[in-house]
Short mmCIF file of C-alpha atoms in Angstrom, two decimals:
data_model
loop_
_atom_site.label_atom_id
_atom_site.label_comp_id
_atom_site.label_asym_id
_atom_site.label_seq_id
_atom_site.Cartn_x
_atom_site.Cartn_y
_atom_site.Cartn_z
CA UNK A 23 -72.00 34.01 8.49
CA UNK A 24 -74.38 31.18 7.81
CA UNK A 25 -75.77 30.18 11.22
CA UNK A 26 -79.17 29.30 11.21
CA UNK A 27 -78.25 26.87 7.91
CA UNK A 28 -74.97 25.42 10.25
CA UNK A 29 -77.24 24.61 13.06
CA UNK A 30 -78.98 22.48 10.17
CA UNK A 31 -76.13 21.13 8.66
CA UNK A 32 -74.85 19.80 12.54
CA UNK A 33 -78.40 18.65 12.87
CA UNK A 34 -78.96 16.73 9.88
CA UNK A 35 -74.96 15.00 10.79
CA UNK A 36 -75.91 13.96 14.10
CA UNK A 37 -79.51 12.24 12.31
CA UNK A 38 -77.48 9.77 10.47
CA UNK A 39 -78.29 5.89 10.07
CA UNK A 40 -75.06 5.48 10.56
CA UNK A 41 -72.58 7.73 13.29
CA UNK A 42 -70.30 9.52 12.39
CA UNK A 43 -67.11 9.24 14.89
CA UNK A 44 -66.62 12.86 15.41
CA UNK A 45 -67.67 16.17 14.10
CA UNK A 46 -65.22 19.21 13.37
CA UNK A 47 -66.13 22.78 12.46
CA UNK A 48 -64.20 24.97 10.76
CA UNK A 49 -64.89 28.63 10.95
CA UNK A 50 -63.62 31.40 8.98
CA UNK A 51 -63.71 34.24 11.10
CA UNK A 52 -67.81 34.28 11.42
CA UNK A 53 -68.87 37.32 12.36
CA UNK A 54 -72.63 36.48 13.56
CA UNK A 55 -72.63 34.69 16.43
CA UNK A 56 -71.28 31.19 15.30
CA UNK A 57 -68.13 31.29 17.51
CA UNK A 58 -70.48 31.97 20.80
CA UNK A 59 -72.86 28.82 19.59
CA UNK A 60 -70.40 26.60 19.08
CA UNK A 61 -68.38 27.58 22.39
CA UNK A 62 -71.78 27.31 24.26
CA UNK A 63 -72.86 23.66 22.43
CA UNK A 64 -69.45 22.53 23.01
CA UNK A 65 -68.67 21.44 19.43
CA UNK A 66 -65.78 20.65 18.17
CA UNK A 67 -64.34 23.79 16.11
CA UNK A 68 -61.15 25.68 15.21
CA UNK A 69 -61.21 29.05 14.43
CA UNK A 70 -59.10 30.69 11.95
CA UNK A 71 -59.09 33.82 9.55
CA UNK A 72 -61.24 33.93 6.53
CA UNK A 73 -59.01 32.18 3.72
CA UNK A 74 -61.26 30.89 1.41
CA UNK A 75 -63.01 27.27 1.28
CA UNK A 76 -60.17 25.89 0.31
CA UNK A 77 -58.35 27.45 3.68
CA UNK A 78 -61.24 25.41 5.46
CA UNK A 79 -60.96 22.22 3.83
CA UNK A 80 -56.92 22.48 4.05
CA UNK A 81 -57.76 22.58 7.98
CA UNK A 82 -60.11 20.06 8.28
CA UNK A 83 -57.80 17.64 6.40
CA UNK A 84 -54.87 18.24 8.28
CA UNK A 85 -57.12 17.52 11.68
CA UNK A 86 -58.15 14.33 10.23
CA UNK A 87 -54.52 13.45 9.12
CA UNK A 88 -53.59 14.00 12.59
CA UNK A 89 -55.90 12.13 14.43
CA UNK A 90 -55.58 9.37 12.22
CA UNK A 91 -59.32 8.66 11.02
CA UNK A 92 -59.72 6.50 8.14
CA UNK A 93 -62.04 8.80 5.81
CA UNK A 94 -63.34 11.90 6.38
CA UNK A 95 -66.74 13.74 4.54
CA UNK A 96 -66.43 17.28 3.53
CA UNK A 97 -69.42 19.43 3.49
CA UNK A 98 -70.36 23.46 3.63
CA UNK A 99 -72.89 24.61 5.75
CA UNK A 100 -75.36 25.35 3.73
CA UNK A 101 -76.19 22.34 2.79
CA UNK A 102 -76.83 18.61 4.50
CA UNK A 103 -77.04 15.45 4.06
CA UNK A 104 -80.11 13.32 3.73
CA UNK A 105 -80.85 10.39 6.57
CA UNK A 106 -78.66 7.30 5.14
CA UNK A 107 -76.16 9.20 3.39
CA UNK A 108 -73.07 8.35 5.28
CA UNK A 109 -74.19 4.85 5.60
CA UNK A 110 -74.75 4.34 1.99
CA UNK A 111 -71.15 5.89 0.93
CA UNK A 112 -69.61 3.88 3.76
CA UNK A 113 -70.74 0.65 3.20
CA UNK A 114 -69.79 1.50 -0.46
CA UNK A 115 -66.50 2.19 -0.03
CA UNK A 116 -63.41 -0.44 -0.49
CA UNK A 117 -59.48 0.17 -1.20
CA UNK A 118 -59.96 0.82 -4.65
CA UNK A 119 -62.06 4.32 -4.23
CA UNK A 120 -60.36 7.51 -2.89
CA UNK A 121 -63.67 9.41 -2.70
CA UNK A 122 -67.68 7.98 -2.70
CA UNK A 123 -69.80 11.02 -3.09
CA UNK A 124 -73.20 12.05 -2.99
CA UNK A 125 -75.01 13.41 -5.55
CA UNK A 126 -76.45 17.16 -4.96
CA UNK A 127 -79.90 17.94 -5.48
CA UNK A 128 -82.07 20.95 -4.74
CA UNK A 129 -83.80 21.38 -1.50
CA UNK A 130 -86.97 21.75 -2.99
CA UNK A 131 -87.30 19.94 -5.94
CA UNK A 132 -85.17 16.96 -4.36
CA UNK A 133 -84.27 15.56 -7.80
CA UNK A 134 -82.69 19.14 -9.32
CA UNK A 135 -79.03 18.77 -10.04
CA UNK A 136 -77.79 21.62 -8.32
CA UNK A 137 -74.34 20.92 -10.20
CA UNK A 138 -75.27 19.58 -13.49
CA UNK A 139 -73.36 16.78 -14.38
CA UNK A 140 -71.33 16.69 -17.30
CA UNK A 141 -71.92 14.23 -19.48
CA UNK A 142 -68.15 12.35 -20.34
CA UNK A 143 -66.68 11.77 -23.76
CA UNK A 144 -63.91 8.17 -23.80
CA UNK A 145 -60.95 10.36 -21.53
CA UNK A 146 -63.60 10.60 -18.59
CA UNK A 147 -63.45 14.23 -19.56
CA UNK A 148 -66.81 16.75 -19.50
CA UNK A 149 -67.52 16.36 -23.32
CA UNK A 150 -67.24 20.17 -25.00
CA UNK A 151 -69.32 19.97 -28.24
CA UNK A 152 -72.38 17.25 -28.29
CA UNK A 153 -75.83 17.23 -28.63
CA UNK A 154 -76.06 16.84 -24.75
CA UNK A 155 -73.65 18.44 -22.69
CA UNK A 156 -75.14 18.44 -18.81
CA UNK A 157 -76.98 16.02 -16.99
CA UNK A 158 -79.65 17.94 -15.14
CA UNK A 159 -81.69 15.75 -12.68
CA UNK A 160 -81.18 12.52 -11.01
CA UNK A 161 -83.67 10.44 -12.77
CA UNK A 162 -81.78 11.57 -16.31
CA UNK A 163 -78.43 10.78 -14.73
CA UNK A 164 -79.23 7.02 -13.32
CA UNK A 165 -79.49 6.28 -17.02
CA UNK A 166 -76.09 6.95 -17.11
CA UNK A 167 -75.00 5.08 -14.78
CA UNK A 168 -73.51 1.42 -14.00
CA UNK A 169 -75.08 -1.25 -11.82
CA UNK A 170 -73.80 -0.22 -9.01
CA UNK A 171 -75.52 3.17 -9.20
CA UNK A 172 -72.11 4.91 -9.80
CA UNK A 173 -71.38 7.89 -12.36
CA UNK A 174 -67.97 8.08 -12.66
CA UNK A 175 -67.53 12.29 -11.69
CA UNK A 176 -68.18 14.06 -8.92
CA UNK A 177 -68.97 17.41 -7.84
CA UNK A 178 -66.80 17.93 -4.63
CA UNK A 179 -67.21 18.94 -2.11
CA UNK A 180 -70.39 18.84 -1.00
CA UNK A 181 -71.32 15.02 1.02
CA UNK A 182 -67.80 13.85 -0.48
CA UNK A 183 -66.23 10.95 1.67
CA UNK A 184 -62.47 10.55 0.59
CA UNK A 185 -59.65 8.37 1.77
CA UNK A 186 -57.13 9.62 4.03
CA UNK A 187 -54.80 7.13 2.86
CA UNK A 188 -55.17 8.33 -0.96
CA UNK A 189 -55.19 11.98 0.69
CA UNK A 190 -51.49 10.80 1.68
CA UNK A 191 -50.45 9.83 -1.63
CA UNK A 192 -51.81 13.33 -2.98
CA UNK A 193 -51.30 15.83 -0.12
CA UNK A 194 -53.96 18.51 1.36
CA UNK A 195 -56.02 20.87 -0.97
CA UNK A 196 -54.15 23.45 -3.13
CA UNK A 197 -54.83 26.66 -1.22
CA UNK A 198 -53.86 29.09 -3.81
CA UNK A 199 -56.92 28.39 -5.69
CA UNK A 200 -58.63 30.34 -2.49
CA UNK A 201 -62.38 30.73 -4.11
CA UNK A 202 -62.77 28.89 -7.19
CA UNK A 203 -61.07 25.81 -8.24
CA UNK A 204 -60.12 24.14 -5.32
CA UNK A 205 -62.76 21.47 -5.82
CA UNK A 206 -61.52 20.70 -9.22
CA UNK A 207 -58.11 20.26 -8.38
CA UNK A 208 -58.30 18.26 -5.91
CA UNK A 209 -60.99 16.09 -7.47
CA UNK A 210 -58.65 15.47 -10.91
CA UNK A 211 -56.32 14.62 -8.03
CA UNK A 212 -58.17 11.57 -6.28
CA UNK A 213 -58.87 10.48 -9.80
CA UNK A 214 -55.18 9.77 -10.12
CA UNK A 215 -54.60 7.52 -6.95
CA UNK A 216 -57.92 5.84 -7.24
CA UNK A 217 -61.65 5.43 -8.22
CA UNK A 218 -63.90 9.07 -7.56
CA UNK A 219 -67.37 8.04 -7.59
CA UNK A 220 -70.78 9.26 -7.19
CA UNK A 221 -73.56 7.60 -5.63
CA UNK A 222 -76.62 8.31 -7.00
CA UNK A 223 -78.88 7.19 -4.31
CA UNK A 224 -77.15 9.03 -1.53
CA UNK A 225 -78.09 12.79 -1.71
CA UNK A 226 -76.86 15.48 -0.12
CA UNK A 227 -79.32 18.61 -0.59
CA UNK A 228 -78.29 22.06 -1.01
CA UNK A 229 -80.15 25.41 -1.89
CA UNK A 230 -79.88 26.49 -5.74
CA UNK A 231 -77.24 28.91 -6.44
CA UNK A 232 -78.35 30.14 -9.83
CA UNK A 233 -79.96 33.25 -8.22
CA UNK A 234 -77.30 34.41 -6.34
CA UNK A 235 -75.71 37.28 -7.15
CA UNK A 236 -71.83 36.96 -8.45
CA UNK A 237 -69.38 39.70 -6.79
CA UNK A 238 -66.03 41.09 -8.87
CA UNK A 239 -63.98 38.86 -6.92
CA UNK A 240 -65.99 35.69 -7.92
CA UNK A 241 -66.09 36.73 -11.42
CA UNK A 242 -61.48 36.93 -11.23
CA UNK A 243 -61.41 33.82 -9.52
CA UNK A 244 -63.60 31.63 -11.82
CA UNK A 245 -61.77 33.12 -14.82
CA UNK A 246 -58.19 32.78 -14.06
CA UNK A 247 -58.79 29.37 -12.41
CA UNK A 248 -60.73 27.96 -14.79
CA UNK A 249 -58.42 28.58 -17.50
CA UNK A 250 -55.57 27.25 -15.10
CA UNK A 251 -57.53 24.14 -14.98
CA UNK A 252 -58.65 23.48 -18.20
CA UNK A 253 -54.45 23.67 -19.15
CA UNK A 254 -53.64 21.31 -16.05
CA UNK A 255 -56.35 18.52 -16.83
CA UNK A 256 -58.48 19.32 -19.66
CA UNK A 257 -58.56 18.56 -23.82
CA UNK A 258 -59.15 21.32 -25.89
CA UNK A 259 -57.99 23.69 -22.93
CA UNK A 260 -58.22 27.15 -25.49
CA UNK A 261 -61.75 27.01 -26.70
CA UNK A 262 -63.17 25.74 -23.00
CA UNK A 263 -60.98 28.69 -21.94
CA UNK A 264 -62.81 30.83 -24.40
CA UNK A 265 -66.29 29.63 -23.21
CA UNK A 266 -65.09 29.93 -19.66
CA UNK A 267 -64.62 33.92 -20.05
CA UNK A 268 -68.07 34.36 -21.82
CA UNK A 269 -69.94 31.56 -19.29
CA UNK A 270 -68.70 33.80 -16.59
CA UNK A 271 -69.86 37.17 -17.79
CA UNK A 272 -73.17 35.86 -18.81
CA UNK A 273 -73.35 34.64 -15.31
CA UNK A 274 -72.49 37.70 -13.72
CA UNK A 275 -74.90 40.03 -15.46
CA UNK A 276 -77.94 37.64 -15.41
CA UNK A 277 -77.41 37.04 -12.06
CA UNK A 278 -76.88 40.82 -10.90
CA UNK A 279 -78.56 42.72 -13.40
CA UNK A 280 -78.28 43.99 -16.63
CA UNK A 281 -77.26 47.54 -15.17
CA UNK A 282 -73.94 45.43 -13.99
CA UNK A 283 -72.90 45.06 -17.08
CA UNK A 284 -72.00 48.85 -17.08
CA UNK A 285 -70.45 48.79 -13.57
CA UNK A 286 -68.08 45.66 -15.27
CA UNK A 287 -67.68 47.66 -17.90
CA UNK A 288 -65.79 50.53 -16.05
CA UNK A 289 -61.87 50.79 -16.22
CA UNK A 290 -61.21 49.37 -12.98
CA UNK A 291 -63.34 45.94 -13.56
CA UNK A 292 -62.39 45.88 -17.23
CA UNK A 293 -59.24 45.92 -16.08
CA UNK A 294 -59.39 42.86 -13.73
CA UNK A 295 -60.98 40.58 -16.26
CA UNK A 296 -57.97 41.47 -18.33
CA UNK A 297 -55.75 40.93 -15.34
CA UNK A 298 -58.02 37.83 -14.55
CA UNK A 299 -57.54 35.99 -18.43
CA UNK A 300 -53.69 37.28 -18.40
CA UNK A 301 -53.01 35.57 -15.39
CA UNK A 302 -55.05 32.48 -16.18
CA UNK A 303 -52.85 31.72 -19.31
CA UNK A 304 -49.75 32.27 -17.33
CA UNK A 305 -50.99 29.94 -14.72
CA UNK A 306 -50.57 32.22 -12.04
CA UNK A 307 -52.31 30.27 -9.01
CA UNK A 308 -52.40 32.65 -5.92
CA UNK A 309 -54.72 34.87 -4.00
CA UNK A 310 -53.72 37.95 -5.97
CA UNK A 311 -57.18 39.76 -6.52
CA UNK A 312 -56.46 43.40 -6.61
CA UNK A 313 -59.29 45.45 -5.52
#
């Protein structure tokens, strides 16, 4: 239910330097008029229920499986890509790179790090205790970086241009993770069949999310997948478990309020953080929130 910022997002596409060969929109049971502008503009869409980002990305990869395109750049509506993006990550691109992406920076500030980038210990892995953790804007993070303006992570997937032939070799996005998670797994992935990439001179710009509020159902999801993840990819997966559960109800209360601390602290929410870290360490991957 995002209209006004997809009408900017299509916009911003069909601005490119460099064409994209078609444009696909997925949409998840929109309830605000979306369906009737698309129908009217004649874009190309499919419409299915709401399941999740990763129930949109799962679609749009199996369209571009099926029509046989050679790459394909995932992006939500919210945010868009800037001018020479997708000519910048194309020309980049070779056989050795299953995903070029952009780097994501604040609409306003146009050199925030929306995502902070982690900074990586000798595995390529988000380092857990050092004196810097997160990269925060892109000036800071070209420091980083080699010649070729790459930093080896990405935050997908948001102006991410992957491989279809790699996609082969890994298969479509994990569903189960439905709202948290999706990104992650797919991301450690690509890193297995080939080189994932950012670009730090392509941006993609997208509004800050620190201010939005964080719903019960967020809150599950980020805790159970997170730990899931940390035990399918990461070092030390117990204590970034640990920090995962505390990161996540700091983030909750500072972004709602400090009267929702007391709402999470009734039985029924208490109860699905329990439910949440329970299921995490069992590595129970579905859509199983319980409202």
């Amino acid at each position: 239910n995002r209209m006004k910022l997809l009408q900017r997002c299509i916009t911003k596409i069909q601005e490119q330097t460099r064409s994209a060969d078609d444009i696909l929109i997925i949409n998840n049971s929109s309830t605000d008029g979306t369906q009737k502008f698309l129908s009217t503009n004649n874009f190309n869409h499919i419409n299915q229920k709401n399941s999740g980002s990763a129930g949109g990305w799962f679609t749009a990869i199996n369209y571009a499986i099926s029509n046989n395109f050679d790459l394909i750049w995932l992006m939500d509506d919210d945010g868009y890509p800037d001018i020479n993006s997708l000519n910048l990550l194309s020309n980049h691109f070779n056989k050795k790179y299953s995903c070029v992406s952009s780097i994501v920076v604040d609409t306003d500030s146009k050199s925030e790090l929306v995502f902070p980038m982690p900074v990586l210990n000798n595995k390529s892995l988000p380092k857990i205790i050092s004196f810097k953790r997160k990269i925060y804007n892109s000036n800071d993070l070209n420091k980083y970086c080699n010649d070729k303006k790459e930093y080896f992570f990405c935050h997908l997937f948001n102006g991410a241009l992957i491989s279809l032939k790699h996609i082969k070799k890994i298969g479509n996005i994990n569903t189960k993770y439905f709202m948290y998670g999706d990104e992650v797994d797919y991301y450690f992935r690509l890193r297995s069949v080939g080189k994932v990439v950012s670009l730090v001179n392509s941006y993609h710009y997208h509004p800050n999310v620190q201010n939005r509020s964080l719903s019960n159902i967020k809150l599950y999801y980020y805790i159970k997948n997170s730990i899931i993840l940390n035990y399918k990819y990461f070092d030390y997966s117990f204590i970034r478990s640990s920090l995962n559960i505390i990161i996540g109800i700091f983030r909750y209360v500072s972004r709602n309020g400090m009267k929702s601390l007391l709402v999470l602290l009734t039985p029924k929410n208490l109860r699905n953080i329990i439910v949440s870290i329970y299921r995490g360490f069992k590595l129970k991957i579905d859509a199983d929130y319980e409202k």
